[in-house]
Coordinates of C-alpha atoms in Angstrom, one line a residue:
Chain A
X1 CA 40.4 30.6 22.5
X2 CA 37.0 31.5 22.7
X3 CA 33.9 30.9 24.8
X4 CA 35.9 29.2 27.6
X5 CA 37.2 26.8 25.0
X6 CA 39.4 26.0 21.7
X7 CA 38.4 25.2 18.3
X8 CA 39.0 21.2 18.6
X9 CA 37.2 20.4 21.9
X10 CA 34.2 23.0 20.3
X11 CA 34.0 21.3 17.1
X12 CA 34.0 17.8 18.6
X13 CA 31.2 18.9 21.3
X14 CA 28.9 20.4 18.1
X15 CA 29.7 17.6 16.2
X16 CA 29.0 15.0 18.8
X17 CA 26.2 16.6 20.4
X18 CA 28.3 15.7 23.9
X19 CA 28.3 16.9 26.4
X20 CA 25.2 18.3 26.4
X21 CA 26.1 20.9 29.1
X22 CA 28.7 21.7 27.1
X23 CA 26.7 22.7 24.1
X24 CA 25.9 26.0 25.0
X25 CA 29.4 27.3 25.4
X26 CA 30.7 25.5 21.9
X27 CA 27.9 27.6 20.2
X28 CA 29.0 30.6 21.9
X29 CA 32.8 29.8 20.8
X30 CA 31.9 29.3 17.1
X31 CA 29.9 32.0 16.6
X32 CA 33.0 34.4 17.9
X33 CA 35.5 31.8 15.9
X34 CA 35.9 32.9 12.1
X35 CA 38.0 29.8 11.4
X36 CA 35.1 27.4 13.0
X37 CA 32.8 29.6 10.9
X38 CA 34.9 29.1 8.0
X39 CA 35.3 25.0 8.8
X40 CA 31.6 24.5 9.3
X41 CA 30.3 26.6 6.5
X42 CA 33.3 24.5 4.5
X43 CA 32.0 21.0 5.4
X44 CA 27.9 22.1 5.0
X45 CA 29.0 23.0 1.6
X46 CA 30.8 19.8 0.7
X47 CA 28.1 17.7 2.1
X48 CA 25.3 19.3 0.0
X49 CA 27.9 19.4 -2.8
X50 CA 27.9 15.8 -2.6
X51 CA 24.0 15.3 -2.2
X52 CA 23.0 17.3 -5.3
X53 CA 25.4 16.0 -7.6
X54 CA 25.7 12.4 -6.6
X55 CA 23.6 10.6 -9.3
X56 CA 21.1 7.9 -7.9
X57 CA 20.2 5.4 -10.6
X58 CA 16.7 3.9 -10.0
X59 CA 16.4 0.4 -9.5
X60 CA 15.6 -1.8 -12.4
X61 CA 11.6 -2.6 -12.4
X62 CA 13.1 -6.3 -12.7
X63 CA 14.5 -5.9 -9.1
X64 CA 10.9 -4.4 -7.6
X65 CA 9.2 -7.8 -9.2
X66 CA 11.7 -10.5 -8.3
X67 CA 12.3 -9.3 -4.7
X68 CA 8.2 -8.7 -4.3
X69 CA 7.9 -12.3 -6.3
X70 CA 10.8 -13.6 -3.6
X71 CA 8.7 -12.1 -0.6
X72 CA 5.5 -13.5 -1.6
X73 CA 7.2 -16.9 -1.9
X74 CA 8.3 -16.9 1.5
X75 CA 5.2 -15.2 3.1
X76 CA 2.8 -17.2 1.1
X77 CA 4.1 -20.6 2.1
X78 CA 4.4 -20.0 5.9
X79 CA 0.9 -18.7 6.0
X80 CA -0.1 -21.6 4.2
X81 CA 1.4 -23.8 6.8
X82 CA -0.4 -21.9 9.8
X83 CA -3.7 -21.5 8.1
X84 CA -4.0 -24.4 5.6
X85 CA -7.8 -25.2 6.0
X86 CA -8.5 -21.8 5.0
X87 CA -6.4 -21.8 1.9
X88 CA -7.1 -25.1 0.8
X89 CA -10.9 -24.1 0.7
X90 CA -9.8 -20.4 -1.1
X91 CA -7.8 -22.0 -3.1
X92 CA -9.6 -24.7 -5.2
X93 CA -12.3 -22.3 -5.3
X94 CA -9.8 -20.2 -6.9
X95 CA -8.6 -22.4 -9.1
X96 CA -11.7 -23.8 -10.2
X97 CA -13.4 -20.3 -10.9
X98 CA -10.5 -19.1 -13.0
X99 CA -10.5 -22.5 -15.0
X100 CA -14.8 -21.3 -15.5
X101 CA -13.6 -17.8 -16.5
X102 CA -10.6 -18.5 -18.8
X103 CA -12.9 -20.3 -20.6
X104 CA -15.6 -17.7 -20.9
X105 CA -13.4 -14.7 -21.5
X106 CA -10.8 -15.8 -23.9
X107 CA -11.8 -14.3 -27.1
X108 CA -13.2 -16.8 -29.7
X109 CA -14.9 -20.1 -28.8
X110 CA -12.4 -22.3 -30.6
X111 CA -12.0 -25.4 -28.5
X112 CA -8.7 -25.9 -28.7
X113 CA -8.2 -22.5 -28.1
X114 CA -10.1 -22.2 -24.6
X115 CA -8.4 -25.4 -23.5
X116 CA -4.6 -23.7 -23.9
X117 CA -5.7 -20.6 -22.3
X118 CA -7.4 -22.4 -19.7
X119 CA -4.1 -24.7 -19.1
X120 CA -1.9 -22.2 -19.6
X121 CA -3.5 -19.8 -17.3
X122 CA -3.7 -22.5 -14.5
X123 CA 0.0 -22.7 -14.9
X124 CA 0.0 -19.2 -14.6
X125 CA -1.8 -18.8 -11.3
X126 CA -0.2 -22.1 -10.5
X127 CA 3.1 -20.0 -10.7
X128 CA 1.2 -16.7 -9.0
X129 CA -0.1 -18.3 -6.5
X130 CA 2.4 -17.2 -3.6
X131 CA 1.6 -13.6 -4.3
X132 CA -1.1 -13.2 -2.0
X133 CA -1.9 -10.7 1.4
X134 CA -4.1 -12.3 4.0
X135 CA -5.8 -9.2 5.3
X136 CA -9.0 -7.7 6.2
X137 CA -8.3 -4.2 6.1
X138 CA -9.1 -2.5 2.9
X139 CA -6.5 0.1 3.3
X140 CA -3.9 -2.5 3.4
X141 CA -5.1 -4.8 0.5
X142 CA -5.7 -1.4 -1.5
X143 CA -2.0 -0.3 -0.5
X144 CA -0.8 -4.4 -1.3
X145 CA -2.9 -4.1 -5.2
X146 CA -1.1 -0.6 -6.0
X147 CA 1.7 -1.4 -8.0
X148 CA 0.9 -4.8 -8.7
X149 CA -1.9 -3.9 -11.4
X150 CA -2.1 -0.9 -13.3
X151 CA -5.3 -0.1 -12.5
X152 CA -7.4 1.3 -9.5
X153 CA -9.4 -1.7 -7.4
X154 CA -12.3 -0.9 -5.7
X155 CA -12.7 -2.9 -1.9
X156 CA -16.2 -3.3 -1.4
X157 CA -17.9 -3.1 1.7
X158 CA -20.5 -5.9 2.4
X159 CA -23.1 -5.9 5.3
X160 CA -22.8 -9.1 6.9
X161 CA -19.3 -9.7 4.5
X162 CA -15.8 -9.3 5.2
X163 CA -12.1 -8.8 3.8
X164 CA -9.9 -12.2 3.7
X165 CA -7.6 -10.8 1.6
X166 CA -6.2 -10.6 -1.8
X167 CA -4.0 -11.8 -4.9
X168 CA -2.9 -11.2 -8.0
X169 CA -3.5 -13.7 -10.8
X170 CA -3.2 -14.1 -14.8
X171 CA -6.3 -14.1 -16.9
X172 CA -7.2 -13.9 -20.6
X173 CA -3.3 -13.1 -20.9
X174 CA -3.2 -10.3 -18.2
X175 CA -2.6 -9.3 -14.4
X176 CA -5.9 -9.3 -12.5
X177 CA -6.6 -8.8 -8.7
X178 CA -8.5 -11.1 -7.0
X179 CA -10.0 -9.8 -3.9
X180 CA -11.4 -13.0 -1.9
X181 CA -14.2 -12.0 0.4
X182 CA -16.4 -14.1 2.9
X183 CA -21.0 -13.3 2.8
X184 CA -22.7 -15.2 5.3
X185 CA -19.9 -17.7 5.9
X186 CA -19.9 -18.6 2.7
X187 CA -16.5 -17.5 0.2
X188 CA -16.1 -15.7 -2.7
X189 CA -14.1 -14.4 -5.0
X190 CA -14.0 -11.0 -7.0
X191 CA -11.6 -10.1 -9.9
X192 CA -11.2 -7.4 -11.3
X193 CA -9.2 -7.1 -14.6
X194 CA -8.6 -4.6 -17.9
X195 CA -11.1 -4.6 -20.6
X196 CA -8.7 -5.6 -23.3
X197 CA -10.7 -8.4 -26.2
X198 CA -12.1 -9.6 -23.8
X199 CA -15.4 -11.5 -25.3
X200 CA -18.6 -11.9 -22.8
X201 CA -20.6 -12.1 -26.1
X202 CA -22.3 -15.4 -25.9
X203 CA -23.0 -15.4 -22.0
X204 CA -26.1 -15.6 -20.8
X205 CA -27.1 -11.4 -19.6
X206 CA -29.7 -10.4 -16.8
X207 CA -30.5 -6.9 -15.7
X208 CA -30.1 -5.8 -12.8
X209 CA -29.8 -2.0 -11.2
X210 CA -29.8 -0.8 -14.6
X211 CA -26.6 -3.3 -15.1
X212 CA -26.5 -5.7 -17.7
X213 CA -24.8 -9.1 -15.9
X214 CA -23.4 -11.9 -17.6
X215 CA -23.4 -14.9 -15.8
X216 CA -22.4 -18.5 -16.0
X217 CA -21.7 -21.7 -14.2
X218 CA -19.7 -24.4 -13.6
X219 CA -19.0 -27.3 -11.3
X220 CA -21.2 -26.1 -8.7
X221 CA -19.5 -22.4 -8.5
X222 CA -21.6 -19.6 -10.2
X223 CA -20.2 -16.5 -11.5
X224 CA -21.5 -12.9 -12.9
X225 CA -19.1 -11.0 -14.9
X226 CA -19.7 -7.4 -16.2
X227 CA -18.0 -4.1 -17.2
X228 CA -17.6 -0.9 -16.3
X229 CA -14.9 2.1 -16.8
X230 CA -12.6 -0.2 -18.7
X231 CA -12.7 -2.9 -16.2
X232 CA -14.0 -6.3 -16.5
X233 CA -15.7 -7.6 -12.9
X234 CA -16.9 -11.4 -11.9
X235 CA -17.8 -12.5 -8.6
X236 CA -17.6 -16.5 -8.1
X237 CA -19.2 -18.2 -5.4
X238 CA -20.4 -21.6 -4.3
X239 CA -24.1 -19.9 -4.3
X240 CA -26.7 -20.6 -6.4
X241 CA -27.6 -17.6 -8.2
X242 CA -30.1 -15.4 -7.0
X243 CA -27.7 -15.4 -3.4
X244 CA -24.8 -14.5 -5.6
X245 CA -26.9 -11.5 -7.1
X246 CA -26.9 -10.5 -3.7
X247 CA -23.4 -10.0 -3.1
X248 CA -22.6 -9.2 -6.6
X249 CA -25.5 -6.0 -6.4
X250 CA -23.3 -4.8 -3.1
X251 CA -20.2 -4.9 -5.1
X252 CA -21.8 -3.3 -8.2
X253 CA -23.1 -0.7 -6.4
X254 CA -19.5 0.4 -5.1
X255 CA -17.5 -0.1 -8.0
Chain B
X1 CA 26.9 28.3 14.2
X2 CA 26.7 24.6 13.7
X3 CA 26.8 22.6 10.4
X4 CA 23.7 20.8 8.5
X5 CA 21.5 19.7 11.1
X6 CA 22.6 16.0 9.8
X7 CA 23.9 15.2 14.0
X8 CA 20.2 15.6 14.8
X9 CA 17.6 15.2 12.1
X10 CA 15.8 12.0 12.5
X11 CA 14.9 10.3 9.4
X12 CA 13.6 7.7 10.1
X13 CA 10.1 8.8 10.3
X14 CA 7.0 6.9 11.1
X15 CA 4.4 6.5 8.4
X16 CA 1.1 5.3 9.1
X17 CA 1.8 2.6 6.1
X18 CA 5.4 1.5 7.3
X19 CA 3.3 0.0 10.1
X20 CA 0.2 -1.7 10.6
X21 CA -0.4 -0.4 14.4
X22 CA -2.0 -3.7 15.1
X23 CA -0.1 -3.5 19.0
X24 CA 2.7 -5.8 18.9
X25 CA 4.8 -4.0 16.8
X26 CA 4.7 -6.8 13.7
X27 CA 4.9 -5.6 10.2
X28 CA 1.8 -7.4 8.0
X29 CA 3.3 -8.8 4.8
X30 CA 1.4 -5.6 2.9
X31 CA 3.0 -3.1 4.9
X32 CA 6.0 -5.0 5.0
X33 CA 6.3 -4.7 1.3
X34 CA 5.1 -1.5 0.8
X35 CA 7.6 0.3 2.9
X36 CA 10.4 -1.7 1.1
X37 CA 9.0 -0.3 -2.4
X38 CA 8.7 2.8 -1.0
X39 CA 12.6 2.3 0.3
X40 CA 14.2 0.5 -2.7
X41 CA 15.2 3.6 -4.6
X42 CA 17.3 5.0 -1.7
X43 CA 18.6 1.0 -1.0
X44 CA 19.1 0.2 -4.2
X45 CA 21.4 3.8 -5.2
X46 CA 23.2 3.0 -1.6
X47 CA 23.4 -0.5 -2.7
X48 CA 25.4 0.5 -6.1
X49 CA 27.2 3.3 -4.9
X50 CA 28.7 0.6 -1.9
X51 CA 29.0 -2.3 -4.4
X52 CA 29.8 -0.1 -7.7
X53 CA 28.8 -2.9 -9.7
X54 CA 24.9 -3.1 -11.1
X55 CA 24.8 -7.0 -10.5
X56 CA 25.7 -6.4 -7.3
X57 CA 24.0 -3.9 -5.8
X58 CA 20.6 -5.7 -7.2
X59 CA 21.8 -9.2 -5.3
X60 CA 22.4 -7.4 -1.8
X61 CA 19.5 -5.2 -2.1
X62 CA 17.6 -8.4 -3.1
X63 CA 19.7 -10.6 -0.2
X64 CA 19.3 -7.5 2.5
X65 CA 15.0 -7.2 1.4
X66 CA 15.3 -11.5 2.5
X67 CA 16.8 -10.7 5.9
X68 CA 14.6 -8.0 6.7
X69 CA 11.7 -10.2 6.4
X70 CA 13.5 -13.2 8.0
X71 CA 14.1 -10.8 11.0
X72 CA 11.1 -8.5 10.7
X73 CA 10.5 -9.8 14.8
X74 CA 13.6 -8.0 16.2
X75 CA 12.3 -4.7 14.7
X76 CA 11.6 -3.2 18.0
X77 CA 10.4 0.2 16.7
X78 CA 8.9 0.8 13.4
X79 CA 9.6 4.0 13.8
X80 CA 13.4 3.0 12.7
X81 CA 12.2 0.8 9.7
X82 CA 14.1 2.7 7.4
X83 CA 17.2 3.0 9.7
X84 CA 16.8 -0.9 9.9
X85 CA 16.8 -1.5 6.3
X86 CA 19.7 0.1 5.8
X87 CA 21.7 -1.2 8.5
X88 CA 20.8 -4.5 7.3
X89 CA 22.0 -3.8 3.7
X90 CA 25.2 -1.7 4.9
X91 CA 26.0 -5.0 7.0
X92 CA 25.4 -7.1 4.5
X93 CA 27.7 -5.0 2.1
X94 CA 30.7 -5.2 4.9
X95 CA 30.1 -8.9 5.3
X96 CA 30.2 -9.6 1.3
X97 CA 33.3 -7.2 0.9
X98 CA 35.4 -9.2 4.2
X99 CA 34.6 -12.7 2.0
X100 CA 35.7 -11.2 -1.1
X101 CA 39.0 -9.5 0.7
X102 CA 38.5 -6.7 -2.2
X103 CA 39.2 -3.7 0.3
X104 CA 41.1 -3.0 2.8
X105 CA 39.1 -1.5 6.3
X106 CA 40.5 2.0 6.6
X107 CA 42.8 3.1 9.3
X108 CA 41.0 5.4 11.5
X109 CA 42.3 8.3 13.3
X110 CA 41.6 10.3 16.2
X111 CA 38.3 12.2 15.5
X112 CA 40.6 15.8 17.0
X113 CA 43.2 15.4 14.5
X114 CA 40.8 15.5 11.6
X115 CA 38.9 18.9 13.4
X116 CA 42.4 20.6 13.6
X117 CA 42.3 21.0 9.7
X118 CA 41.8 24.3 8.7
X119 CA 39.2 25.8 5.9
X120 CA 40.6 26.3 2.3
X121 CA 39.8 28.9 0.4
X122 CA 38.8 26.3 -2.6
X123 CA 34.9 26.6 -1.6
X124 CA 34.0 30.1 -4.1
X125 CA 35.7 28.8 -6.6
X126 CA 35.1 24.8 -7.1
X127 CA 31.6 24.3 -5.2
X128 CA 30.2 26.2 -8.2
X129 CA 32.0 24.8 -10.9
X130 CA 32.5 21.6 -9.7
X131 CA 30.8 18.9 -12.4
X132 CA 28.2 15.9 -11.5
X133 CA 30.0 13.6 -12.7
X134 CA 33.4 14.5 -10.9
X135 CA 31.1 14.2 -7.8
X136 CA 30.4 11.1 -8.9
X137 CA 34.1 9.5 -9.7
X138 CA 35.4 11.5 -7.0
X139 CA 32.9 9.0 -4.4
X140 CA 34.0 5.9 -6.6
X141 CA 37.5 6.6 -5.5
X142 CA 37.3 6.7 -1.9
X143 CA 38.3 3.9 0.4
X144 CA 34.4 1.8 0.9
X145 CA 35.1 2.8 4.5
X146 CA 34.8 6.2 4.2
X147 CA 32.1 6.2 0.8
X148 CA 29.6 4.7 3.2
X149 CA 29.5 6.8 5.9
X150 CA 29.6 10.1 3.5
X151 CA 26.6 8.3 1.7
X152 CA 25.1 7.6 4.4
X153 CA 25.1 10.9 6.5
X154 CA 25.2 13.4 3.8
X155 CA 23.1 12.3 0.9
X156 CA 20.4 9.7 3.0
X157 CA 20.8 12.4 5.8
X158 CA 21.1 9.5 8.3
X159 CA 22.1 11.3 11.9
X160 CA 25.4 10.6 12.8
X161 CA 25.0 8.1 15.9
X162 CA 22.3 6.1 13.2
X163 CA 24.9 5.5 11.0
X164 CA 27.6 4.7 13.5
X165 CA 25.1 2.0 14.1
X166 CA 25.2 0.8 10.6
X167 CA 28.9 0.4 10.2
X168 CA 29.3 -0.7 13.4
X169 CA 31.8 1.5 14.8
X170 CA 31.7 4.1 17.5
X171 CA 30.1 8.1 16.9
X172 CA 33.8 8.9 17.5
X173 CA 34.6 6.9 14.6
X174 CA 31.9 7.7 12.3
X175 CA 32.7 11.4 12.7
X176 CA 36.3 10.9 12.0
X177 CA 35.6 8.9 8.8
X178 CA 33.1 11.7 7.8
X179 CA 35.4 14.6 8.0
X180 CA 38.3 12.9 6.5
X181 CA 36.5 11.5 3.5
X182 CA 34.8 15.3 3.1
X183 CA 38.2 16.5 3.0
X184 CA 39.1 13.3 0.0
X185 CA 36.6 15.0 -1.9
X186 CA 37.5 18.2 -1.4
X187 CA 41.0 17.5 -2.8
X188 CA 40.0 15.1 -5.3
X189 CA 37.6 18.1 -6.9
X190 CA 40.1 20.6 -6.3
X191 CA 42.8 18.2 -9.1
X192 CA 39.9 18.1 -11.1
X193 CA 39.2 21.9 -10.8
X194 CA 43.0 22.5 -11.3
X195 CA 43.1 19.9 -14.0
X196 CA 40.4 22.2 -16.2
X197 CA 42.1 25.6 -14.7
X198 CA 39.6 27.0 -12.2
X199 CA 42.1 26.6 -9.5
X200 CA 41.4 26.4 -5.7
X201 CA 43.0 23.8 -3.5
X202 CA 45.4 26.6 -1.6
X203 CA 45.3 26.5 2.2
X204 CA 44.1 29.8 4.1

């Protein structure tokens, strides 16, 4: 017996952190106790033991996709019940401007070619659709990208422009983000994808900044694609062109 | 003296990116996500070292990241995100395991009867020599009972009264599974230790 109390009702006390008033006293008893000593130091040693040598497998990447893919379902589909206006309008602008830039990048001009990569890209964002992050703060749509491409995305900032939010799509056979932004009231779309074969040879250039700009149009919605740092960029918008150089200079300049 | 800080450490830290800070407490769908990436490691080792079984430790991590989202609204403190996770999955383990009747709950003792036991002197000789992977079958061979609260408290550091929470039993409880399944170990290692002639395993 030490400190006003046995070994049992002091170990319990340090162990349970109650009673508090009684802490004091189980300290003072296992510090004068070399069997409590001898029991704690026993018990720390087994339980870091156990910590180092435990092995922790990592998770199969397959896991990280299909519970993200899972998540995006689900999160996708309920915003799209609260807030279908806005996606409708997002999304077959989407849709149409990733039909206009299949066609554009996919290397070679075969017909038949640009018609399977445009079909089997629609089916792709068809399929990608769901994974999507309504946000307007950069920090949060950077944070969403990371991991879902393998390659650092630029958020512009845009006087008089905002944030909607983001999503990752397929293109030209690869993962691009699509960042969809709002100028004036009036939406657009940025992606931002690798520079692997992809062909702008054949668009249509401008200068601009010291930039040279492809751009393109299609079904009303106009589009400037260009590259920089092994990254191809296009901005598509319902605005005729000189508006959309506009917008696409602010991006340019921050990317 | 008093063991490993693991009765009061909190670990279940805030981050700026577990939560968005938007007021009402409600994770975005980003941050959401984020924090679960940043958790599936821990999760998904928890998850296999509960289940044993790759398959299933990917469906209840996969099942358990559902519920969380389903149930994102109760979280109450996003400070406790990571406690949360866990105690969903560690839930969801105990409910999959009383379907499949595989184990048998433990039968649990007085928490004083457990702190009567005295040291042994096996510590010099077997903490050093002791091999990984006898760590390793020496966990797979406790009772699920007691191989989630050891997990739990000693290698995710959850504090004591957190992972009471998880398993759903009393602090009490928790403790007295702790210290008994320690002492499993202990003698588990020890036949292994005696099995390659290090020796160790006499009481003081």
């Amino acid at each position: 017996m030490t400190g006003g109390m046995n070994c049992i009702q002091a170990r319990r006390i340090l162990i349970l952190h109650e009673p508090l008033d009684d802490m004091e006293p189980a300290t003072e008893h296992v510090s004068g106790c070399a069997d409590c000593l001898a029991f704690f130091q026993q018990e720390e040693k087994t339980a870091r033991l156990t910590q180092n040598a435990a092995s922790r497998p990592a998770p199969p990447a397959s896991l990280r996709e299909s519970i993200l893919s899972r998540l995006s379902h689900i999160s996708g589909r309920k915003r799209l019940i609260g807030r279908r206006t806005a996606y409708a309008l997002t999304g077959s602008l989407a849709a149409a401007a990733l039909v206009v830039i299949s066609l554009l990048l996919w290397p070679g001009s075969d017909e038949h070619k640009s018609v399977v990569a445009a079909l089997t890209q629609h089916h792709a964002m068809t399929v990608h659709a769901p994974d999507r992050i309504q946000s307007g703060s950069d920090e949060e749509v950077r944070g969403w990208l990371r991991g879902r491409v393998d390659f650092s995305v630029v958020v512009p900032h845009l006087d008089g422009g905002r944030l909607r939010g983001a999503a990752i799509s397929v293109m030209a056979g690869r993962r691009a983000a699509v960042l969809n932004m709002e100028l004036d009231g009036v939406s657009a779309t940025v992606y931002v994808l690798k520079d692997e074969r992809v062909d702008l040879s054949g668009l249509p250039t401008v200068e601009r900044k010291g930039n040279i700009l492809c751009t393109a149009g299609n079904h009303g919605c106009n589009l400037v694609v260009w590259k920089r740092a092994g990254l191809v960029y296009a901005v598509v918008a319902d605005l005729d062109l000189p508006k959309l150089m506009a917008f696409v200079d602010a991006v340019a300049d921050q990317v | 003296m008093r063991e490993r800080n693991k009765f009061s450490k909190d670990t279940g830290e805030v981050r700026r990116d577990d939560f968005c800070g938007e007021g009402d407490g409600a994770l975005t769908t980003g941050t959401f996500e984020s924090a679960l990436v940043r958790h599936l490691p821990a999760l998904y080792a928890t998850a296999l070292r509960l289940a044993g079984r790759r398959e299933d430790a990917e469906d209840m991590v996969q099942e358990s990241a559902m519920k969380a989202w389903e149930k994102r609204g109760q979280l109450r403190h996003p400070a406790a995100l990571r406690s949360w996770l866990f105690t969903i999955l560690v839930r969801h383990f105990y409910d999959r395991m009383r379907k499949k009747m595989r184990e048998p709950s433990v039968v649990d003792v007085e928490l004083d009867s457990v702190l009567s036991d005295r040291a042994t002197q096996m510590e010099a000789t077997i903490f050093d020599a002791v091999l990984d992977e006898e760590v390793d079958r020496a966990l797979a061979g406790l009772n699920p009972d007691f191989r989630a609260v050891v997990w739990l408290i000693d290698v995710e550091e959850f504090p004591l009264r957190d992972a009471a929470a998880m398993l759903g039993c009393s602090v009490g409880t928790a403790a007295s599974r702790l210290f008994r399944a320690r002492a499993m170990l202990r003698e588990e290692l020890a036949a292994y230790a005696q099995h390659r002639n290090i020796g160790g395993g006499e009481s003081r």
